[in-house]
Short mmCIF file of C-alpha atoms and ligand atoms in Angstrom, two decimals:
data_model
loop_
_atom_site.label_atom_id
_atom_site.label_comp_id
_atom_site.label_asym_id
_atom_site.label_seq_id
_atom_site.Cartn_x
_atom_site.Cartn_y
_atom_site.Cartn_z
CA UNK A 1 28.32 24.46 64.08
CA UNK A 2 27.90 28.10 64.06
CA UNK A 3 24.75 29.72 65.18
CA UNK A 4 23.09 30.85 62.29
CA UNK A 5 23.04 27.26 60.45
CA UNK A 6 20.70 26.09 63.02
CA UNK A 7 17.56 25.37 61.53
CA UNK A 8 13.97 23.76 62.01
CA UNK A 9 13.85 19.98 60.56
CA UNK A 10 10.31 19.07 61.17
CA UNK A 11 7.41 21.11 61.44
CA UNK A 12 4.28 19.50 62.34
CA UNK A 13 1.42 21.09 60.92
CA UNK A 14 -1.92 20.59 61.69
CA UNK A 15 -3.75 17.41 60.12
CA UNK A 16 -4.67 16.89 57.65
CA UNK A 17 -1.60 18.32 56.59
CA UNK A 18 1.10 16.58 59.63
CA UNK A 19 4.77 16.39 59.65
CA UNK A 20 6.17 18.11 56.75
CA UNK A 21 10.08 17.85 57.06
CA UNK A 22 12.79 20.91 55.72
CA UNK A 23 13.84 18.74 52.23
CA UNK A 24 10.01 17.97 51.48
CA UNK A 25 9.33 22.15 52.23
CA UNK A 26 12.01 22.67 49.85
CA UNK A 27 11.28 20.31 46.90
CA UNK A 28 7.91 21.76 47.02
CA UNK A 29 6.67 24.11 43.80
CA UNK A 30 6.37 27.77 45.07
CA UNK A 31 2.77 27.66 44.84
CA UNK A 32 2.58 24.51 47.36
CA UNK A 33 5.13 26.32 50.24
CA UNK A 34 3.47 29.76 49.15
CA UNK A 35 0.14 28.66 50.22
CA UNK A 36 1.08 27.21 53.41
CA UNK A 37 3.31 30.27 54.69
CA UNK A 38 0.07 32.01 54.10
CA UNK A 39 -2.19 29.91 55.99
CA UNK A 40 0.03 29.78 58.46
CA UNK A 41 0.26 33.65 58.59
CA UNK A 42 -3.50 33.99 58.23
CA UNK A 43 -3.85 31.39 61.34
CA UNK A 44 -1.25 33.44 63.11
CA UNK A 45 -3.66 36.82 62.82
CA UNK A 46 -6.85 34.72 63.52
CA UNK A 47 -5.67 33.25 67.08
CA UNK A 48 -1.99 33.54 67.75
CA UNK A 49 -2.43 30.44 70.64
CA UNK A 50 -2.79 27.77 68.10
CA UNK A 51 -0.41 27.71 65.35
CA UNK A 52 -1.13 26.34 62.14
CA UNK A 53 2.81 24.57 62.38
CA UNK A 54 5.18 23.24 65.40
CA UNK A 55 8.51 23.27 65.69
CA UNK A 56 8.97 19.12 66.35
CA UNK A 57 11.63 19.86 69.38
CA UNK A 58 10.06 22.69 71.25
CA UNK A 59 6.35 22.51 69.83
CA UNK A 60 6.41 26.37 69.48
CA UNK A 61 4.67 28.20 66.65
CA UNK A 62 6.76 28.30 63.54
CA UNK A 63 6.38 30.19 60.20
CA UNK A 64 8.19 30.23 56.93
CA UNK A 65 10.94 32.36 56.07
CA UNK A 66 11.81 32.76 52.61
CA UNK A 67 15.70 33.07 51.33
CA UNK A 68 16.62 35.02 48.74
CA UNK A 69 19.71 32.80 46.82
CA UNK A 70 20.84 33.00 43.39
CA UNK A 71 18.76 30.34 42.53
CA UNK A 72 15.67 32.32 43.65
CA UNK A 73 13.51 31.59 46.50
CA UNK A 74 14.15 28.94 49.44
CA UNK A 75 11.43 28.27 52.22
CA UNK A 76 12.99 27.40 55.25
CA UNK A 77 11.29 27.21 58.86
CA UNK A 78 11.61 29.52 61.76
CA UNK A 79 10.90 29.97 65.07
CA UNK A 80 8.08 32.97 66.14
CA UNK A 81 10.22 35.55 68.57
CA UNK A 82 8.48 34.00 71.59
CA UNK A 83 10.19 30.84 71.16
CA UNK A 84 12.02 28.76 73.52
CA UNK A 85 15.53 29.85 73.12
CA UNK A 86 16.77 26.56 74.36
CA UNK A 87 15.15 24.69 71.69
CA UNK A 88 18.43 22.99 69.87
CA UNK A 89 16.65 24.23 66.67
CA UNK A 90 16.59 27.66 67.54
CA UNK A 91 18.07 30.13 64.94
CA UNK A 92 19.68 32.67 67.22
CA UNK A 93 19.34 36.52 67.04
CA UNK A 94 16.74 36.58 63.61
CA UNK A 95 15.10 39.95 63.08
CA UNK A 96 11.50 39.91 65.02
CA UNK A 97 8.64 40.80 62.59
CA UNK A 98 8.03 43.87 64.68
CA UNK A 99 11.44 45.46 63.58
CA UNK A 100 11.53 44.16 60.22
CA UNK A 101 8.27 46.35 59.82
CA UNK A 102 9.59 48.85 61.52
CA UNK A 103 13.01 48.86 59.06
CA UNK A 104 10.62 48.45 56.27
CA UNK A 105 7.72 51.01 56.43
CA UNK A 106 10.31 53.88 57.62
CA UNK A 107 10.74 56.17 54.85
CA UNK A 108 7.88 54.76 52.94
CA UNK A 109 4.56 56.40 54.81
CA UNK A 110 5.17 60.06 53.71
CA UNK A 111 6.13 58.56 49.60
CA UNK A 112 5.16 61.26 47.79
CA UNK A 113 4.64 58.89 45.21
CA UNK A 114 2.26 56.63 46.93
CA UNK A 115 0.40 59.73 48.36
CA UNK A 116 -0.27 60.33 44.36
CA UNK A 117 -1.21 57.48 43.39
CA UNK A 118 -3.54 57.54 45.94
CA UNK A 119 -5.41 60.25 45.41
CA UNK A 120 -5.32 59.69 41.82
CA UNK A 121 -6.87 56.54 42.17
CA UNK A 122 -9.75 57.55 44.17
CA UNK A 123 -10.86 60.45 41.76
CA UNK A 124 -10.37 57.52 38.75
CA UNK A 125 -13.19 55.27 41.32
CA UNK A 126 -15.01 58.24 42.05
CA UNK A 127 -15.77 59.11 38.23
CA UNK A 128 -17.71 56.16 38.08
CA UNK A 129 -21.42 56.71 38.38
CA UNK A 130 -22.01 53.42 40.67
CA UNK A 131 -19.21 54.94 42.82
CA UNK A 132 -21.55 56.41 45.92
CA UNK A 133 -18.63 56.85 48.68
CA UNK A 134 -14.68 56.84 48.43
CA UNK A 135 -11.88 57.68 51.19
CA UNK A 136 -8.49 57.84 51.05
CA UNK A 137 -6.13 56.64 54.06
CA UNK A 138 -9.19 57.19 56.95
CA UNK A 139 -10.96 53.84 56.18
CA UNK A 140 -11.12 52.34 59.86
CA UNK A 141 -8.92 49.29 61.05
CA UNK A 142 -8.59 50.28 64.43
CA UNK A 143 -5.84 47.81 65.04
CA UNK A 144 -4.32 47.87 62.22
CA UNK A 145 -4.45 51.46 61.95
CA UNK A 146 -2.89 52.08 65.23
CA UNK A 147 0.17 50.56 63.90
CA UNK A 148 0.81 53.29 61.57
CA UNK A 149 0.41 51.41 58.55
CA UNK A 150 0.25 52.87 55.19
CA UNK A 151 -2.72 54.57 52.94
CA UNK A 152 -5.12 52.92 51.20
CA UNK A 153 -8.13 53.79 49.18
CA UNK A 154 -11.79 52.81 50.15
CA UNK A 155 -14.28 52.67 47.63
CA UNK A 156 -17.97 51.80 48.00
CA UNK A 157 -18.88 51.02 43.97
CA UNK A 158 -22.66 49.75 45.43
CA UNK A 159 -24.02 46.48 43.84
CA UNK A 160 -20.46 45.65 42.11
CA UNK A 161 -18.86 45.56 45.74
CA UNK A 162 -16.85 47.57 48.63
CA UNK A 163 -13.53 47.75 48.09
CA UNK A 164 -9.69 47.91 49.61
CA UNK A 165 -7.41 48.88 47.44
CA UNK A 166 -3.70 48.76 48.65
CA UNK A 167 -1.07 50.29 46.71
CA UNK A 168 1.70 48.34 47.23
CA UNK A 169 5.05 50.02 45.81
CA UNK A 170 7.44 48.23 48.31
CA UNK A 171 7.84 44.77 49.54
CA UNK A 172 4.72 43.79 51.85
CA UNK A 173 5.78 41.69 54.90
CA UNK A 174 3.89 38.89 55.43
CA UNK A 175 2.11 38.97 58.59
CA UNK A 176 0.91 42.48 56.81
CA UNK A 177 -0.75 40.70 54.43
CA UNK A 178 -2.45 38.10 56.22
CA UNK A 179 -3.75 40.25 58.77
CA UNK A 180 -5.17 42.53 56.40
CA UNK A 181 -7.14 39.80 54.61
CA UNK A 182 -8.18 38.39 57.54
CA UNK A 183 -9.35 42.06 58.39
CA UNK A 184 -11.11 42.67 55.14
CA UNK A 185 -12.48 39.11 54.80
CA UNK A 186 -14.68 39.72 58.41
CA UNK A 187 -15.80 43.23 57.12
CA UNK A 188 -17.11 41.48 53.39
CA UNK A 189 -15.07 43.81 51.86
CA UNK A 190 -12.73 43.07 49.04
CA UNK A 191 -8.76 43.48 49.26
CA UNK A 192 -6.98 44.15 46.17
CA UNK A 193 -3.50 45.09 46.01
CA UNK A 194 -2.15 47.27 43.42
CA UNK A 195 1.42 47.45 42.35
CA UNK A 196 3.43 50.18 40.33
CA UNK A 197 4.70 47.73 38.26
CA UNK A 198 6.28 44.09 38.42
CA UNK A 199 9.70 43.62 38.93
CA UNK A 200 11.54 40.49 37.86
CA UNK A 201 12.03 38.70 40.23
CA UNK A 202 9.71 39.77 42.35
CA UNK A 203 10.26 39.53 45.94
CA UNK A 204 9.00 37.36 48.54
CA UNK A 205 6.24 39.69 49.74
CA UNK A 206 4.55 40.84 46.03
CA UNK A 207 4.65 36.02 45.82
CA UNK A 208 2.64 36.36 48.64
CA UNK A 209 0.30 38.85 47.53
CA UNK A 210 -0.45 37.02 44.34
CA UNK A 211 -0.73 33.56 46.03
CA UNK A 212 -3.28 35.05 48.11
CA UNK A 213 -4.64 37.04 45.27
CA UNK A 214 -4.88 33.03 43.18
CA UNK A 215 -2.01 33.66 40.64
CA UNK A 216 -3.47 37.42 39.65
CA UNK A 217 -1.20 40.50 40.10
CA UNK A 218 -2.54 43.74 39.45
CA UNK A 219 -0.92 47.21 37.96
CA UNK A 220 -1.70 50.27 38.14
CA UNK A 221 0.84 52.49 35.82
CA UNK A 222 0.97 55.54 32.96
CA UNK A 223 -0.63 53.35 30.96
CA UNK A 224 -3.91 52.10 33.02
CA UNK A 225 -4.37 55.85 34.36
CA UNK A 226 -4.67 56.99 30.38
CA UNK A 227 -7.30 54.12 29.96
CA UNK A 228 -8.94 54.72 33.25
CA UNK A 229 -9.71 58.73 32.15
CA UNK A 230 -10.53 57.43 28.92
CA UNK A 231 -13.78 55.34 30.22
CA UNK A 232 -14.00 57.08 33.18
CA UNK A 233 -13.63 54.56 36.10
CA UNK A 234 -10.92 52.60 37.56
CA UNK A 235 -8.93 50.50 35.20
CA UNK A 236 -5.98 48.16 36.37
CA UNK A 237 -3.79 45.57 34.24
CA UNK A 238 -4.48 42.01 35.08
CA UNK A 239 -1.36 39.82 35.19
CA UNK A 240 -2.38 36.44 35.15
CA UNK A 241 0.23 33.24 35.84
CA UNK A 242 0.69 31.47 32.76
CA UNK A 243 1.79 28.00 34.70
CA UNK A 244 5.25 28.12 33.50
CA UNK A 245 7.04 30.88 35.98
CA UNK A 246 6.27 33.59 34.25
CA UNK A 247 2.72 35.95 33.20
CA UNK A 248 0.34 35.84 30.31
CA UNK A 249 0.19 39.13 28.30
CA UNK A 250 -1.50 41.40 30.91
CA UNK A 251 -5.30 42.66 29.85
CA UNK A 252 -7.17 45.94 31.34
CA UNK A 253 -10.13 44.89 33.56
CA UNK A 254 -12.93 46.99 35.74
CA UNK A 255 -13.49 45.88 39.71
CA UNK A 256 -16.83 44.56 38.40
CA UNK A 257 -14.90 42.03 36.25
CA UNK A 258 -13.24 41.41 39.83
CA UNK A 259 -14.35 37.92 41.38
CA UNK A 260 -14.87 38.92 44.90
CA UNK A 261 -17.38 35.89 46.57
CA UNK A 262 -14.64 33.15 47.44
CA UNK A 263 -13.34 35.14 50.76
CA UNK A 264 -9.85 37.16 51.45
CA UNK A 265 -8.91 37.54 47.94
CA UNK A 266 -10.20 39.19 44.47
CA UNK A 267 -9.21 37.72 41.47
CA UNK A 268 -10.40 37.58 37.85
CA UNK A 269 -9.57 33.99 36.95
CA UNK A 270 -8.19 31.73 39.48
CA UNK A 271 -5.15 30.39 38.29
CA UNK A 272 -3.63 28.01 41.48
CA UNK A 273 -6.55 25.85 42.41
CA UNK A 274 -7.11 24.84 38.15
CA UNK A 275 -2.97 24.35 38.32
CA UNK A 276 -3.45 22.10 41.77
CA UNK A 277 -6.48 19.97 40.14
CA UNK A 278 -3.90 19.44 37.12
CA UNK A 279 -1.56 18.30 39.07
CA UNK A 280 -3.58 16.12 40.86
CA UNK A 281 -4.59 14.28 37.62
CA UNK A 282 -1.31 14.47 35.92
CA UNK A 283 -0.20 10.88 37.53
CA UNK A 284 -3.48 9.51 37.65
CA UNK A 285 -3.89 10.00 33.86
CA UNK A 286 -1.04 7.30 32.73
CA UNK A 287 -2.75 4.32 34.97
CA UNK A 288 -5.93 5.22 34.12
CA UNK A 289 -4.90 5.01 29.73
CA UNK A 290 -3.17 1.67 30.80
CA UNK A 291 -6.00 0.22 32.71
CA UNK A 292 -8.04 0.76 29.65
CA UNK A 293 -5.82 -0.73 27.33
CA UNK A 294 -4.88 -3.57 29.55
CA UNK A 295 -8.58 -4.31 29.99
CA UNK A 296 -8.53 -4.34 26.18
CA UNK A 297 -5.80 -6.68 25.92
CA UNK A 298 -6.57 -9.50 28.15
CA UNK A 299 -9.81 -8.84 30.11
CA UNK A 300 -9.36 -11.29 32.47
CA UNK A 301 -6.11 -10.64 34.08
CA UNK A 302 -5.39 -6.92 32.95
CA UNK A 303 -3.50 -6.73 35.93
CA UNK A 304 -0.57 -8.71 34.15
CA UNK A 305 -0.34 -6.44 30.84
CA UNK A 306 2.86 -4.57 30.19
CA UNK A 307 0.99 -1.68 29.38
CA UNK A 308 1.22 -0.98 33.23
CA UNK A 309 5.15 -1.02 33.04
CA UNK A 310 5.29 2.79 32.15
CA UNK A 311 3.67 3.91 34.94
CA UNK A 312 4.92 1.49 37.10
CA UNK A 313 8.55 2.54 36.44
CA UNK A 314 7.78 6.11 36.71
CA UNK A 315 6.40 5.68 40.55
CA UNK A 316 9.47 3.36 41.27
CA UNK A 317 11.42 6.42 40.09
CA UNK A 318 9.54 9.39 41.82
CA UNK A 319 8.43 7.31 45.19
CA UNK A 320 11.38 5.91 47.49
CA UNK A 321 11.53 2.38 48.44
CA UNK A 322 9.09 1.53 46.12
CA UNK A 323 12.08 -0.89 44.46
CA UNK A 324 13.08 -2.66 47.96
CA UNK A 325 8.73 -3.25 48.74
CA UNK A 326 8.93 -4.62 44.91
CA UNK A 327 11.61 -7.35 45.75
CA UNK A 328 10.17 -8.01 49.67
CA UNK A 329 6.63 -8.55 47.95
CA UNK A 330 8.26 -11.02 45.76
CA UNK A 331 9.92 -12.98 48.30
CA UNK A 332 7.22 -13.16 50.55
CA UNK A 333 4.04 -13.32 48.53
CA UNK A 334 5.71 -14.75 44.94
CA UNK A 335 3.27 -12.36 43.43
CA UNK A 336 4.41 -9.45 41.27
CA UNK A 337 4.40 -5.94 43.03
CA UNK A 338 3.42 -4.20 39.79
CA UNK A 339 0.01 -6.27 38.96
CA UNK A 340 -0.84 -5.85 42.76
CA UNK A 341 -0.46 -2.10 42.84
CA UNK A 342 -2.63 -1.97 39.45
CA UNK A 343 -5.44 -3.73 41.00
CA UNK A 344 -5.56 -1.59 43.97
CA UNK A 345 -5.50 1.49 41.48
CA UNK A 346 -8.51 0.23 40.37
CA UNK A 347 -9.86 -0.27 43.55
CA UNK A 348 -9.22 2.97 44.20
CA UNK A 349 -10.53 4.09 40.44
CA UNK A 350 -13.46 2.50 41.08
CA UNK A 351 -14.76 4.30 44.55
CA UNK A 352 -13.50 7.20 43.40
CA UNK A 353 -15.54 7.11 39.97
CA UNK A 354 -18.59 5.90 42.03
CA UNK A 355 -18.38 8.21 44.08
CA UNK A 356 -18.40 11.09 41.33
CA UNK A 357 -21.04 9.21 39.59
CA UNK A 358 -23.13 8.58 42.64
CA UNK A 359 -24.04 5.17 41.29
CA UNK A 360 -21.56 2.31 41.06
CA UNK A 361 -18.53 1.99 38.32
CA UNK A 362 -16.39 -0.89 38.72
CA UNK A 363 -13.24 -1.18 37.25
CA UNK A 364 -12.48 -4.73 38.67
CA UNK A 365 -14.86 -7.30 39.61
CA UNK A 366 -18.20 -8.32 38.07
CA UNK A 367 -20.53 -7.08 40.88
CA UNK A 368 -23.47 -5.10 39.71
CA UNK A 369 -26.58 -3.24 41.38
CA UNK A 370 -27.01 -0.95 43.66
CA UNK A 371 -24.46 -2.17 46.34
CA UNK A 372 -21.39 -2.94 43.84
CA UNK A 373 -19.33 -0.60 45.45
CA UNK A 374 -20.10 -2.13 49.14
CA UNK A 375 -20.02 -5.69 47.31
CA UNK A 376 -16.21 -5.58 45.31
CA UNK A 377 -14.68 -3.76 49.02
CA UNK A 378 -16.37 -6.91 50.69
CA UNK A 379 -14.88 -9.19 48.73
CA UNK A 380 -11.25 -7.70 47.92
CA UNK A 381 -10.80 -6.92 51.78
CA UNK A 382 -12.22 -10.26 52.81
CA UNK A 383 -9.69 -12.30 50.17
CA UNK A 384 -5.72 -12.76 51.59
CA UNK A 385 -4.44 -10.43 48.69
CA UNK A 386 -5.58 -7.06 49.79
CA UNK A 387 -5.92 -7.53 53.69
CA UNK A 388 -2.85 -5.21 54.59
CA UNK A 389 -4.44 -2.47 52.57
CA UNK A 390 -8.25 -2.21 54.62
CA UNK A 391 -6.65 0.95 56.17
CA UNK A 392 -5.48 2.78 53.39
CA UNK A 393 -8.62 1.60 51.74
CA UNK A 394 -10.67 2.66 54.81
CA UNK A 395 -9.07 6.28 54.99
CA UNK A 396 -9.50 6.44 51.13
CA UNK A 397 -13.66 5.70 51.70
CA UNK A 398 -13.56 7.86 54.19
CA UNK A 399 -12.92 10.95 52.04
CA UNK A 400 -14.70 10.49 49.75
CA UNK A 401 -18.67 10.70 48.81
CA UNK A 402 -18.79 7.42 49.42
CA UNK A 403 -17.80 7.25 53.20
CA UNK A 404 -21.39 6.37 54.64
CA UNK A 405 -20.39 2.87 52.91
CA UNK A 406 -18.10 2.61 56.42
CA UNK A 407 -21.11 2.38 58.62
CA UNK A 408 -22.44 -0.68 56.83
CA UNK A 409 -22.18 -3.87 59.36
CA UNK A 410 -20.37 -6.54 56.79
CA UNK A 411 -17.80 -4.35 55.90
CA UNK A 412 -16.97 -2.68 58.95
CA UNK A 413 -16.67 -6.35 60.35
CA UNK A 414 -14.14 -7.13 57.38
CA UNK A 415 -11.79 -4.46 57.63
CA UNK A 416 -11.87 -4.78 61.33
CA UNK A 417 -10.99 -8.75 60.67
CA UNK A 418 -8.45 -7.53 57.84
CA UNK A 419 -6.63 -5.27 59.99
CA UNK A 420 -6.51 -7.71 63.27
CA UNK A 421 -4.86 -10.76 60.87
CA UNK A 422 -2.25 -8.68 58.72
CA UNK A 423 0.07 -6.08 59.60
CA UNK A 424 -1.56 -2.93 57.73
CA UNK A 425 0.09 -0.49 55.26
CA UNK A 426 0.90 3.12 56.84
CA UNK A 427 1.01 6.27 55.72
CA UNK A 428 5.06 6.12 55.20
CA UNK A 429 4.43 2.74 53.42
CA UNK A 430 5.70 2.88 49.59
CA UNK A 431 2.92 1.72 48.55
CA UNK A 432 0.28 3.98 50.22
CA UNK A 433 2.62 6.87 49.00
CA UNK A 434 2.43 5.63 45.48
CA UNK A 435 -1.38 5.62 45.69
CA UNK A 436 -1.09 9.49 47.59
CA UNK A 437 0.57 10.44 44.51
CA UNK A 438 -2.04 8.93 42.40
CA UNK A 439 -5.28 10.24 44.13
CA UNK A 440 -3.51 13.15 46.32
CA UNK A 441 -7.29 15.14 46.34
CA UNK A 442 -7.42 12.38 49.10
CA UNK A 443 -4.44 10.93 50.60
CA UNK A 444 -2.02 13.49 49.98
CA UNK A 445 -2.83 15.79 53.57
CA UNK A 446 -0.94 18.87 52.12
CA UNK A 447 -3.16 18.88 48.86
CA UNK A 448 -6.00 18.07 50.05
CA UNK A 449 -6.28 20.67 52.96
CA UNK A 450 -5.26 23.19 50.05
CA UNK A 451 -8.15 22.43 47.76
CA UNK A 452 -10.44 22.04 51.09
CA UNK A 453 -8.33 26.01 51.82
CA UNK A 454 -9.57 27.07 48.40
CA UNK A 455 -13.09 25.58 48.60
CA UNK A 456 -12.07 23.37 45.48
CA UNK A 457 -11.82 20.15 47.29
CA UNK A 458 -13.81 18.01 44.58
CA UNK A 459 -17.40 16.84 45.25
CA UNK A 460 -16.18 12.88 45.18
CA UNK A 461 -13.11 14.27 46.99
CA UNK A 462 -15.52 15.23 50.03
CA UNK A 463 -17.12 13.06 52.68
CA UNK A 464 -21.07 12.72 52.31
CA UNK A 465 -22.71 14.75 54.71
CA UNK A 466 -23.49 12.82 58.16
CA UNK A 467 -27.52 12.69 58.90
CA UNK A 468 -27.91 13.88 63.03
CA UNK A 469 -30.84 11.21 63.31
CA UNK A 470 -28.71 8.60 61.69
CA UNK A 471 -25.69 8.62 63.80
CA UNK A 472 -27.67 8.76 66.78
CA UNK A 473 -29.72 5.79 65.94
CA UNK A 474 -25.67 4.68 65.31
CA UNK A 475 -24.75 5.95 68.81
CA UNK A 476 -27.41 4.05 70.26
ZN1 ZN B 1 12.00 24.60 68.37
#
């Protein structure tokens, strides 16, 4: 095998997120492996020690590299330059970031293009009236700066915000980018990065500005510099991502139409986290329409409708072994695979709509009052049928609004009884995977620590906030 073929298999990332082999990283949309190669480069800037991902063999820091094919982008794993060069894994002689830069920003610095735009931008910020201080390229980043890195434009616009703007006419590298928000972010000042225009396709480095930037990519061209004189302050065109690959027709916005409050990135309408959340629900949605007409259909044993075959044939397709646990659960429990996976949905359903609620809806059993919630997970975990789920069912709890439900007595005592007498689920189970692509806000670690990344992990979605007094009286 020739040197250069070598490549990383497993990364383990930290958890929530865990092991995250090379075929999942590459069946991943670009907005999933986009996000983490920018933690990951944002973690790298923040403390270099602990790496957001692990090579498997040699446990040293890895990042993601991005391949430019035919067929567009591929994400693949590498090693940081201070890797173990025994590591079996290892790529051989792959350009360290420091040269890449190097190669990169040559030539680029004295642009007299970039030196234009520059300056014109500044007097376009300047003209406005709630403009009280601008600079071009002297802003300090000691660090940063030292590295002879390339002009930007500082502009102080008073209550609307202080901003960065960084006029970005050639591919950014990555580690760029992330150190720079993670600069900006510490100094509450907002980063914005401005492009001449968009080129399709776009490389690697403009992806990563916009993931970082929430799906918005902003221009600054003939066209926005005739509009900005017109009204006499800074105008830029707003590309927004349309969801589909490609951009809704671009509109001219101000910085104050700029959200700037949600840390290291400006944006006027964030497009990724709305996009995640959709994707969250889009499986959920099916069970959830044939719950409700199942329940319809024969109240008493919904469980058995065929209304559940759609979306039961559908996760048999997209989640593998799901077809061999189907036949194993048949020959050891006689009971059919489907109904059992529909009443743990709603299980599932059901703490996860109490816990939005924050009172109890049941979607299986009759309990009622105050304690329903506590009552149905008492008696499903205590019966034979749903014993090897108390973990998953524990983990679920625990993330959600509803997790304080773990420190009461009888049901800590049942799932501790459930999971001494049956062999329990795991996270590499089928089914526990089919229910992680069913409620992934909470059992899918890669979504859920990029909602929790975003600050859009959903209030059910989030444990309820510990009491000190309580968990010493706990402790005690
Ligand atoms: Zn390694």
């Amino acid at each position: 095998m020739s040197r250069h073929q070598r490549t990383i298999l497993i990364a383990d990332f930290e958890l929530p997120r865990g092991a995250v082999p090379i075929e999942q990283l590459m069946d991943m949309p670009r907005a999933g492996w986009g996000h983490l190669r920018s933690q990951i480069n944002v973690r790298r800037r923040e403390d270099r020690s602990k790496p957001l991902a692990r090579c498997r063999i040699c446990e040293g820091g890895v990042f993601i590299r991005v391949q430019a094919t035919r067929d567009g982008h591929i994400p693949m794993y590498a090693h940081y330059p201070e890797a173990d060069r025994q590591c079996p894994w290892y790529e051989g002689n792959n350009l360290r970031p420091d040269d890449t830069r190097a190669a990169q920003y040559q030539g680029h610095q004295e642009s007299a293009l970039h030196r234009r735009l520059c300056s014109t931008i500044e007097q376009l910020v300047k003209a406005d009236p709630r403009c009280t201080h601008t600079a071009v390229n002297t802003y300090l980043r000691p660090e940063i700066h030292k590295r002879g890195r390339w002009p930007d434009v500082y502009a102080d616009l008073s209550d609307v915000g202080r901003f960065a703007l960084e006029v970005q006419l050639s591919k950014p590298f990555a580690p760029e980018i992330a150190a720079r928000h993670v600069h900006y972010d510490s100094e509450g000042v907002a980063l914005v990065w401005i492009f001449n225009s968009l080129e399709d396709p776009m490389p690697q480095g403009f992806h990563d500005v916009v993931a970082m930037q929430r799906g918005n990519a902003f221009v600054f061209d003939d066209e926005t510099e005739a509009v900005s004189i017109e009204r006499g302050t800074l105008v830029l065109k707003c590309f927004l991502e349309d969801g589909l690959g490609g951009w809704r027709v671009p509109r001219m916005i101000g910085l104050d139409e700029l959200q700037t409050g949600a840390g290291r990135s400006a944006f006027v309408e964030d497009c990724r986290s709305e996009a995640l959340k959709q994707r969250c629900k889009q499986h959920r949605s099916r069970w959830w329409d044939a719950m409700k007409k199942a329940g319809k259909e024969r109240p008493n044993s919904p469980e058995y409708s065929e209304h559940h075959e759609d979306g039961w044939a559908d996760m048999k397709a997209a989640v593998p072994g799901l077809w061999q646990w189907e036949r194993d659960f048949w020959t050891e429990r006689s009971h059919r695979a489907r109904a059992h996976t529909a009443v743990l949905y709603a299980i599932l359903c059901s703490i996860a709509h109490s816990a939005e609620a924050g009172r109890p809806i049941l979607h299986v059993t009759k309990f009622s009052g105050d304690s329903a919630v506590l009552s149905m997970l008492n008696s499903k975990l205590s019966g034979a049928d749903f014993k090897h789920c108390a973990s998953l069912i524990e983990t679920f709890v625990r993330a959600t609004a509803l997790s304080d439900l773990l420190e009461k007595p009888s049901l800590k005592r049942i799932i501790a009884e459930a999971q001494a007498t049956d062999t329990q689920v795991k996270e590499d189970h089928p089914l526990w995977r089919a229910m992680a692509r069913l409620f992934p806000e909470v059992l899918d670690g890669l979504v859920r620590a990029e909602l929790d990344d975003l600050g859009q992990l959903p209030c059910w979605a989030s444990p309820s906030p510990k009491e000190p007094i309580a968990d010493l009286a706990a402790a005690q």
